[in-house]
Amino acid sequence: MKRIPQRTIDRVLIYIRTLEHLIKEKRHLISSGELSRITGISDVQIRKDVSRFGRVGTPRIGYEIEELNRTFKDYLLQKDTVKVVLFGVGNLGTAILKYPGFSKNRINIVAAFEKSSAKVNKNINGVKVYSVDKAPRIIKRIKADLGIIAVPENASQEVADIMVLSGLKGIVNFSPTSISFPKNVTVKDIDFSLEFLSLLCNIQHRK
Amino acid sequence: MKRIPQRTIDRVLIYIRTLEHLIKEKRHLISSGELSRITGISDVQIRKDVSRFGRVGTPRIGYEIEELNRTFKDYLLQKDTVKVVLFGVGNLGTAILKYPGFSKNRINIVAAFEKSSAKVNKNINGVKVYSVDKAPRIIKRIKADLGIIAVPENASQEVADIMVLSGLKGIVNFSPTSISFPKNVTVKDIDFSLEFLSLLCNIQHRK
DNA sequence: TACTGTGAAACGGTTCACAGCC
DNA sequence: GGCTGTGAACCGTTTCACAGTA
């Protein structure tokens, strides 16, 4: 199959999330129109996305939910579990450690790292907190996939460097600053302030 | 000035964030090339974005940082402060209440709402926690701009309905589910699991 | 009739190539 | 030479319009 663009992947992840809700409700069939109403994504867009996977729905009937979900997941979510490490066990870091949604998506936070010695060696929600200087060794040993930056702004670049050095190829950066990194590493920035301001501009600038 | 597309707005918010860092470091001038190196956004893109605001840099020299920053902010950030209300004072909700980055962006969380009576009437980081049924009255009185959904998945639609009823026009939804809402309301979804899975697919699917 | 599936058109955004300027 | 500024080309995505089907 041809390479799937990131935009499409992000939509498909929403389809998967929705289909799994429906499966829990024992639903079996869904049309592109109904999926559109639930997700807010247009029905044509949904059919285009589905057809990319070669999947065939039944005219007049719609798509078989289980089958569609399996097709998406087989293609996108090859790894059975994702191993993630967290840097920074402050308020946000702790909330992430306790976030209830990860387990159902097979996302496992396997270790946390902290500078402040008061938190080191604690155990939060079953995750051990280590001193930052142990990070490279531990990350290589457990072969983590992704890393999370949840440290204060002024420490984020330093922490990012350690993550790159440890061989992580993907980073989710919650700190409100641009970090530099080699181009074989992929970074996703989530800056809460920017999300709010973006939404606000969005509202104000629509006539 | 013509309507500015959302993509551009999101980039400009990053420019503002960066320029303010530079101002703190007493820098005065910056070229599109250097701004590109910091932010990861291409230099041509930056010049295109800047030119949309009619701003003129000096060839050979670059842009005057203070001036550029002011131009962006004057256009985008008209409100002096943004009033936000929070629904759900669990782990994530509490982390948001204590998030240190909001104040410098003039984002104020002005009230929080919780179902569980154990938390009602508490005060977290200077923000009063009210019972959910008080929400419509309080939100209208204080004229809040945006609302945050940080309640468990199964309560998110119910809470969203209350927010719409209270007149909020923008919602940041941290719950991992699609919510339905009238089209005069703008919603921004932040689903942590999806962000991680998206990043992972991104890494795996690049050749 | 009520749906899926899809080529073609329209749209929007990014990159290119280069003119202009100090 | 090193920077800004920008029309034009390019590219990817979304929407349109409609053919196909049970």
Coordinates of C-alpha atoms (C1' of nucleotides) in Angstrom, one line a residue:
Chain A
M1 CA 0.0 0.0 0.0
K2 CA 1.1 3.5 -0.8
R3 CA 2.4 5.7 2.0
I4 CA -0.5 7.2 4.0
P5 CA -0.3 10.9 4.8
Q6 CA -0.2 12.1 8.4
R7 CA -3.5 13.9 8.1
T8 CA -5.2 10.7 7.1
I9 CA -3.5 8.7 9.9
D10 CA -4.8 11.2 12.4
R11 CA -8.3 10.8 11.1
V12 CA -8.0 7.0 11.0
L13 CA -7.0 7.1 14.7
I14 CA -10.3 8.9 15.4
Y15 CA -12.2 6.3 13.4
I16 CA -10.6 3.5 15.4
R17 CA -11.4 5.3 18.7
T18 CA -15.0 5.7 17.5
L19 CA -15.4 2.2 16.2
E20 CA -14.2 0.7 19.5
H21 CA -16.8 2.7 21.3
L22 CA -19.4 1.3 19.0
I23 CA -18.1 -2.2 19.4
K24 CA -18.6 -1.9 23.2
E25 CA -22.2 -0.9 22.5
K26 CA -22.6 -4.1 20.4
R27 CA -23.2 -2.2 17.2
H28 CA -22.3 -4.1 14.0
L29 CA -22.8 -1.8 11.0
I30 CA -22.2 1.9 10.4
S31 CA -22.6 4.2 7.3
S32 CA -20.1 6.9 6.4
G33 CA -22.9 9.3 7.1
E34 CA -23.4 8.2 10.7
L35 CA -19.7 8.1 11.3
S36 CA -19.5 11.6 9.9
R37 CA -22.2 12.8 12.4
I38 CA -20.3 11.3 15.3
T39 CA -16.8 12.5 14.4
G40 CA -17.5 15.7 12.6
I41 CA -15.4 14.5 9.6
S42 CA -17.3 14.7 6.3
D43 CA -18.8 11.6 4.9
V44 CA -16.9 11.9 1.5
Q45 CA -13.7 12.2 3.4
I46 CA -14.4 9.1 5.4
R47 CA -15.2 7.1 2.2
K48 CA -12.0 8.4 0.6
D49 CA -10.0 7.4 3.6
V50 CA -11.6 3.9 3.8
S51 CA -11.1 3.3 0.1
R52 CA -7.4 3.9 0.6
F53 CA -7.3 0.7 2.6
G54 CA -8.9 -1.2 -0.2
R55 CA -11.8 -2.0 2.2
V56 CA -15.2 -2.5 0.6
G57 CA -18.4 -1.5 2.3
T58 CA -21.8 -2.6 1.2
P59 CA -23.9 0.0 -0.7
R60 CA -27.3 0.5 1.1
I61 CA -25.8 -1.1 4.2
G62 CA -22.6 0.6 5.2
Y63 CA -19.4 -0.8 6.8
E64 CA -19.0 -3.8 9.1
I65 CA -17.6 -2.2 12.2
E66 CA -15.4 -5.0 13.5
E67 CA -13.9 -5.6 10.1
L68 CA -13.2 -2.0 9.4
N69 CA -11.6 -1.5 12.8
R70 CA -9.4 -4.5 12.3
T71 CA -8.3 -3.3 8.9
F72 CA -7.3 0.1 10.3
K73 CA -5.5 -1.4 13.3
D74 CA -3.7 -4.1 11.3
Y75 CA -2.2 -1.4 9.1
L76 CA -1.5 1.3 11.6
L77 CA -0.9 -0.2 15.0
Q78 CA 1.7 -2.9 14.3
K79 CA 3.4 -2.8 17.6
D80 CA 1.5 -4.6 20.3
T81 CA 2.6 -2.2 23.0
V82 CA 4.3 1.2 23.0
K83 CA 7.0 1.8 25.5
V84 CA 7.2 5.4 26.7
V85 CA 9.5 7.1 29.2
L86 CA 8.7 10.3 31.0
F87 CA 11.0 13.2 32.0
G88 CA 9.8 15.4 34.8
V89 CA 7.5 14.3 37.6
G90 CA 5.9 17.6 38.5
N91 CA 2.1 18.3 38.4
L92 CA 1.8 17.6 34.7
G93 CA 4.2 14.6 34.7
T94 CA 2.3 13.0 37.6
A95 CA -1.1 13.6 35.8
I96 CA 0.4 11.8 32.8
L97 CA 1.6 8.9 34.9
K98 CA -1.9 8.6 36.2
Y99 CA -3.7 9.1 32.9
P100 CA -6.3 6.4 32.6
G101 CA -6.6 6.3 28.8
F102 CA -3.1 4.9 27.9
S103 CA -3.6 1.3 28.9
K104 CA -6.5 0.6 26.6
N105 CA -4.3 1.8 23.7
R106 CA -1.4 -0.3 24.8
I107 CA 0.7 2.7 25.7
N108 CA 2.9 1.8 28.6
I109 CA 4.9 4.3 30.6
V110 CA 7.8 2.2 31.6
A111 CA 10.0 4.6 33.5
A112 CA 10.1 8.2 34.8
F113 CA 13.1 10.4 35.4
E114 CA 13.4 13.4 37.7
K115 CA 16.2 15.7 38.8
S116 CA 14.8 16.5 42.2
S117 CA 16.1 13.9 44.6
A118 CA 13.0 14.1 46.7
K119 CA 11.0 12.2 44.1
V120 CA 13.7 9.8 42.9
N121 CA 13.1 6.2 43.9
K122 CA 9.4 6.8 44.5
N123 CA 6.8 4.7 42.7
I124 CA 3.9 6.5 41.1
N125 CA 1.0 4.5 39.7
G126 CA 3.4 1.5 39.4
V127 CA 6.1 3.5 37.6
K128 CA 9.5 3.8 39.1
V129 CA 11.1 7.3 39.3
Y130 CA 14.8 7.3 38.5
S131 CA 17.5 9.9 38.7
V132 CA 18.0 11.6 35.3
D133 CA 21.6 10.5 34.9
K134 CA 20.4 6.9 34.8
A135 CA 18.3 7.7 31.8
P136 CA 20.5 6.7 28.9
R137 CA 21.3 3.3 30.3
I138 CA 17.8 2.4 31.3
I139 CA 16.2 3.7 28.1
K140 CA 18.6 1.6 26.0
R141 CA 18.0 -1.5 28.1
I142 CA 14.2 -1.4 28.0
K143 CA 14.2 -0.3 24.4
A144 CA 11.7 2.6 24.9
D145 CA 10.0 3.9 21.8
L146 CA 9.0 7.4 22.8
G147 CA 9.8 10.0 25.4
I148 CA 7.8 12.8 27.0
I149 CA 9.2 16.1 28.1
A150 CA 7.3 17.4 31.1
V151 CA 10.1 19.4 32.7
P152 CA 10.2 23.2 33.3
E153 CA 10.9 25.3 30.2
N154 CA 14.5 26.1 31.1
A155 CA 15.5 22.4 31.3
S156 CA 13.8 21.2 28.2
Q157 CA 16.6 21.4 25.7
E158 CA 19.0 19.7 28.1
V159 CA 16.5 16.9 28.7
A160 CA 15.9 16.6 24.9
D161 CA 19.6 16.2 24.3
I162 CA 19.7 13.3 26.8
M163 CA 16.7 11.7 25.1
V164 CA 18.4 11.9 21.7
L165 CA 21.6 10.5 23.1
S166 CA 19.6 7.6 24.6
G167 CA 18.4 6.7 21.1
L168 CA 14.7 7.8 21.4
K169 CA 13.3 8.5 17.9
G170 CA 10.1 10.2 19.0
I171 CA 9.4 12.9 21.5
V172 CA 6.3 14.6 22.8
N173 CA 7.3 18.0 24.1
F174 CA 4.9 19.6 26.7
S175 CA 7.3 22.4 27.4
P176 CA 6.4 25.8 25.9
T177 CA 9.6 26.2 23.9
S178 CA 11.1 25.1 20.6
I179 CA 13.7 22.5 21.0
S180 CA 16.4 21.6 18.5
F181 CA 17.1 18.0 17.6
P182 CA 18.6 16.0 14.7
K183 CA 16.3 15.3 11.8
N184 CA 16.0 11.6 12.4
V185 CA 14.1 12.4 15.5
T186 CA 10.4 13.4 15.3
V187 CA 9.0 15.8 17.8
K188 CA 5.4 16.7 18.6
D189 CA 4.9 19.9 20.5
I190 CA 1.9 20.3 22.8
D191 CA 2.0 23.8 24.3
F192 CA -1.1 24.3 26.4
S193 CA -1.0 28.1 26.2
L194 CA -0.6 28.0 22.4
E195 CA -3.6 25.7 22.1
F196 CA -5.8 28.1 24.0
L197 CA -4.6 31.1 22.2
S198 CA -5.0 29.4 18.8
L199 CA -8.6 28.4 19.7
L200 CA -9.3 32.0 20.8
C201 CA -7.9 33.5 17.5
N202 CA -9.9 30.9 15.6
I203 CA -13.1 32.1 17.3
Q204 CA -12.4 35.8 17.0
H205 CA -11.2 35.8 13.4
R206 CA -14.2 34.0 12.0
K207 CA -16.6 36.6 10.8
Chain B
M1 CA -6.4 42.9 6.4
K2 CA -7.5 39.6 4.8
R3 CA -8.6 36.7 7.0
I4 CA -5.5 34.9 8.2
P5 CA -5.6 31.1 7.9
Q6 CA -5.5 29.0 11.0
R7 CA -2.2 27.4 10.0
T8 CA -0.6 30.8 9.8
I9 CA -2.0 31.8 13.1
D10 CA -0.5 28.7 14.8
R11 CA 2.9 29.6 13.3
V12 CA 2.6 33.2 14.3
L13 CA 1.9 32.1 17.9
I14 CA 5.2 30.2 17.8
Y15 CA 7.0 33.3 16.4
I16 CA 5.6 35.4 19.3
R17 CA 6.7 32.8 21.8
T18 CA 10.2 32.8 20.3
L19 CA 10.4 36.6 20.0
E20 CA 9.5 37.0 23.6
H21 CA 12.3 34.6 24.6
L22 CA 14.7 36.7 22.6
I23 CA 13.5 40.0 24.1
K24 CA 14.2 38.5 27.5
E25 CA 17.8 37.9 26.3
K26 CA 18.0 41.6 25.2
R27 CA 18.3 40.7 21.5
H28 CA 17.2 43.3 19.0
L29 CA 17.4 41.9 15.5
I30 CA 16.7 38.6 13.9
S31 CA 16.8 37.3 10.4
S32 CA 14.3 34.8 8.9
G33 CA 17.1 32.3 8.7
E34 CA 17.9 32.4 12.4
L35 CA 14.2 32.3 13.3
S36 CA 13.9 29.3 11.0
R37 CA 16.8 27.5 12.8
I38 CA 15.1 28.1 16.2
T39 CA 11.6 27.2 15.3
G40 CA 12.1 24.6 12.6
I41 CA 9.8 26.5 10.2
S42 CA 11.3 27.3 6.8
D43 CA 12.7 30.8 6.2
V44 CA 10.6 31.4 3.1
Q45 CA 7.5 30.4 5.1
I46 CA 8.5 32.9 7.8
R47 CA 9.0 35.7 5.3
K48 CA 5.6 34.9 3.7
D49 CA 3.9 35.0 7.0
V50 CA 5.6 38.2 8.0
S51 CA 4.7 39.9 4.7
R52 CA 1.1 39.1 5.3
F53 CA 1.2 41.6 8.1
G54 CA 2.6 44.3 5.8
R55 CA 5.7 44.4 8.0
V56 CA 8.9 45.4 6.5
G57 CA 12.2 44.0 7.5
T58 CA 15.5 45.5 6.4
P59 CA 17.5 43.6 3.8
R60 CA 20.9 42.6 5.0
I61 CA 19.8 43.2 8.6
G62 CA 16.6 41.3 9.4
Y63 CA 13.6 42.1 11.5
E64 CA 13.4 44.4 14.6
I65 CA 12.3 41.9 17.2
E66 CA 10.2 44.2 19.5
E67 CA 8.5 45.7 16.5
L68 CA 7.7 42.4 14.9
N69 CA 6.4 41.0 18.1
R70 CA 4.2 43.9 18.7
T71 CA 2.8 43.7 15.2
F72 CA 1.9 40.1 15.6
K73 CA 0.3 40.6 19.1
D74 CA -1.6 43.7 18.1
Y75 CA -3.3 41.8 15.4
L76 CA -3.8 38.4 17.0
L77 CA -4.1 38.9 20.7
Q78 CA -6.7 41.7 21.0
K79 CA -8.1 40.6 24.4
D80 CA -6.0 41.6 27.3
T81 CA -6.9 38.6 29.3
V82 CA -8.6 35.3 28.4
K83 CA -11.0 33.9 30.9
V84 CA -11.2 30.2 31.1
V85 CA -13.3 27.8 33.2
L86 CA -12.3 24.2 34.0
F87 CA -14.6 21.2 34.3
G88 CA -13.2 18.3 36.2
V89 CA -10.6 18.6 39.0
G90 CA -9.0 15.2 38.8
N91 CA -5.3 14.6 38.2
L92 CA -5.2 16.3 34.8
G93 CA -7.6 19.1 35.9
T94 CA -5.4 19.9 38.9
A95 CA -2.3 19.9 36.8
I96 CA -3.9 22.4 34.5
L97 CA -4.9 24.6 37.4
K98 CA -1.3 24.6 38.5
Y99 CA 0.2 25.0 35.0
P100 CA 2.7 27.8 35.3
G101 CA 2.7 28.9 31.6
F102 CA -0.8 30.5 31.5
S103 CA -0.2 33.6 33.4
K104 CA 2.5 35.0 31.1
N105 CA 0.1 34.6 28.2
R106 CA -2.7 36.3 30.2
I107 CA -4.7 33.2 30.3
N108 CA -6.7 33.1 33.5
I109 CA -8.5 30.2 34.9
V110 CA -11.3 31.9 36.7
A111 CA -13.4 29.0 38.1
A112 CA -13.4 25.2 38.3
F113 CA -16.4 22.9 38.5
E114 CA -16.5 19.4 39.9
K115 CA -19.2 16.8 40.5
S116 CA -17.6 15.1 43.5
S117 CA -18.6 17.0 46.6
A118 CA -15.3 16.1 48.3
K119 CA -13.6 18.7 46.1
V120 CA -16.3 21.3 45.9
N121 CA -15.5 24.6 47.8
K122 CA -11.8 23.8 47.9
N123 CA -9.4 26.3 46.5
I124 CA -6.7 25.1 44.2
N125 CA -3.9 27.5 43.3
G126 CA -6.2 30.4 43.9
V127 CA -9.1 29.0 41.9
K128 CA -12.4 28.2 43.6
V129 CA -14.0 24.8 42.9
Y130 CA -17.8 25.0 42.5
S131 CA -20.4 22.3 42.1
V132 CA -21.2 21.6 38.5
D133 CA -24.9 22.8 38.8
K134 CA -23.7 26.3 39.6
A135 CA -21.8 26.4 36.3
P136 CA -24.3 28.2 33.9
R137 CA -24.9 31.0 36.3
I138 CA -21.3 31.6 37.2
I139 CA -20.0 31.4 33.6
K140 CA -22.5 33.9 32.4
R141 CA -21.8 36.3 35.3
I142 CA -18.0 36.3 34.8
K143 CA -18.3 36.2 31.0
A144 CA -15.8 33.4 30.5
D145 CA -14.3 33.0 27.0
L146 CA -13.3 29.3 26.9
G147 CA -14.0 26.1 28.7
I148 CA -11.8 23.0 29.4
I149 CA -13.2 19.5 29.6
A150 CA -11.0 17.4 31.9
V151 CA -13.7 15.0 33.2
P152 CA -13.8 11.2 32.6
E153 CA -14.8 10.1 29.2
N154 CA -18.3 9.0 30.1
A155 CA -19.2 12.5 31.5
S156 CA -17.8 14.6 28.6
Q157 CA -20.9 15.0 26.5
E158 CA -23.0 15.9 29.5
V159 CA -20.4 18.5 30.5
A160 CA -20.1 19.8 27.0
D161 CA -23.9 20.4 26.9
I162 CA -23.7 22.4 30.0
M163 CA -20.9 24.5 28.6
V164 CA -22.8 25.2 25.4
L165 CA -25.8 26.1 27.5
S166 CA -23.7 28.5 29.5
G167 CA -22.8 30.3 26.3
L168 CA -19.1 29.3 25.9
K169 CA -18.0 29.6 22.3
G170 CA -14.7 27.7 22.6
I171 CA -13.9 24.4 24.2
V172 CA -10.7 22.5 24.7
N173 CA -11.6 18.8 25.1
F174 CA -9.1 16.6 26.8
S175 CA -11.4 13.6 27.0
P176 CA -10.7 10.8 24.5
T177 CA -14.0 11.0 22.8
S178 CA -15.8 12.9 20.0
I179 CA -18.4 15.3 21.4
S180 CA -21.2 16.9 19.5
F181 CA -21.9 20.6 19.7
P182 CA -23.7 23.3 17.6
K183 CA -21.6 24.8 14.8
N184 CA -21.3 28.2 16.4
V185 CA -19.1 26.5 19.0
T186 CA -15.4 25.7 18.3
V187 CA -13.8 22.6 19.8
K188 CA -10.2 21.7 20.0
D189 CA -9.6 18.0 20.9
I190 CA -6.4 17.0 22.7
D191 CA -6.4 13.2 23.1
F192 CA -3.1 12.2 24.7
S193 CA -3.4 8.6 23.5
L194 CA -4.0 9.8 19.9
E195 CA -1.1 12.2 20.0
F196 CA 1.3 9.3 21.0
L197 CA -0.1 6.9 18.5
S198 CA 0.0 9.5 15.8
L199 CA 3.7 10.2 16.5
L200 CA 4.4 6.5 16.5
C201 CA 2.8 5.9 13.1
N202 CA 4.6 9.0 11.8
I203 CA 7.9 7.4 12.8
Q204 CA 7.1 3.9 11.6
H205 CA 5.7 4.9 8.3
R206 CA 8.5 7.1 7.1
K207 CA 10.8 5.0 5.0
Chain C
dT1 C1' -33.7 4.5 -2.6
dA2 C1' -29.7 4.8 0.2
dC3 C1' -25.6 3.8 0.3
dT4 C1' -20.3 3.1 -1.5
dG5 C1' -16.6 4.4 -4.6
dT6 C1' -13.9 7.6 -7.4
dG7 C1' -12.1 10.6 -11.3
dA8 C1' -12.0 15.5 -11.8
dA9 C1' -12.2 20.1 -10.2
dA10 C1' -11.3 23.4 -6.7
dC11 C1' -8.9 25.0 -3.0
dG12 C1' -5.1 26.0 0.1
dG13 C1' -0.6 25.9 1.5
dT14 C1' 4.3 25.4 0.6
dT15 C1' 8.3 25.8 -2.1
dC16 C1' 10.9 27.7 -5.9
dA17 C1' 13.2 31.1 -8.3
dC18 C1' 14.4 35.4 -8.6
dA19 C1' 13.9 40.6 -8.3
dG20 C1' 15.1 44.3 -5.2
dC21 C1' 17.8 46.4 -1.8
dC22 C1' 21.5 47.9 1.6
Chain D
dG1 C1' 27.0 39.1 -0.2
dG2 C1' 23.3 38.5 2.5
dC3 C1' 19.2 39.7 3.5
dT4 C1' 13.8 40.6 2.4
dG5 C1' 9.8 40.2 -0.5
dT6 C1' 6.8 37.9 -3.9
dG7 C1' 4.6 36.0 -8.3
dA8 C1' 4.5 31.5 -10.1
dA9 C1' 4.8 26.7 -9.9
dC10 C1' 4.0 22.8 -7.4
dC11 C1' 1.9 19.7 -4.3
dG12 C1' -1.4 17.6 -1.2
dT13 C1' -6.0 17.6 0.4
dT14 C1' -10.8 18.4 0.3
dT15 C1' -15.0 18.8 -2.1
dC16 C1' -17.9 18.0 -6.1
dA17 C1' -20.5 15.4 -9.1
dC18 C1' -21.8 11.3 -10.5
dA19 C1' -21.4 6.3 -11.7
dG20 C1' -22.1 1.8 -9.6
dT21 C1' -24.7 -1.4 -6.7
dA22 C1' -27.8 -4.2 -3.5

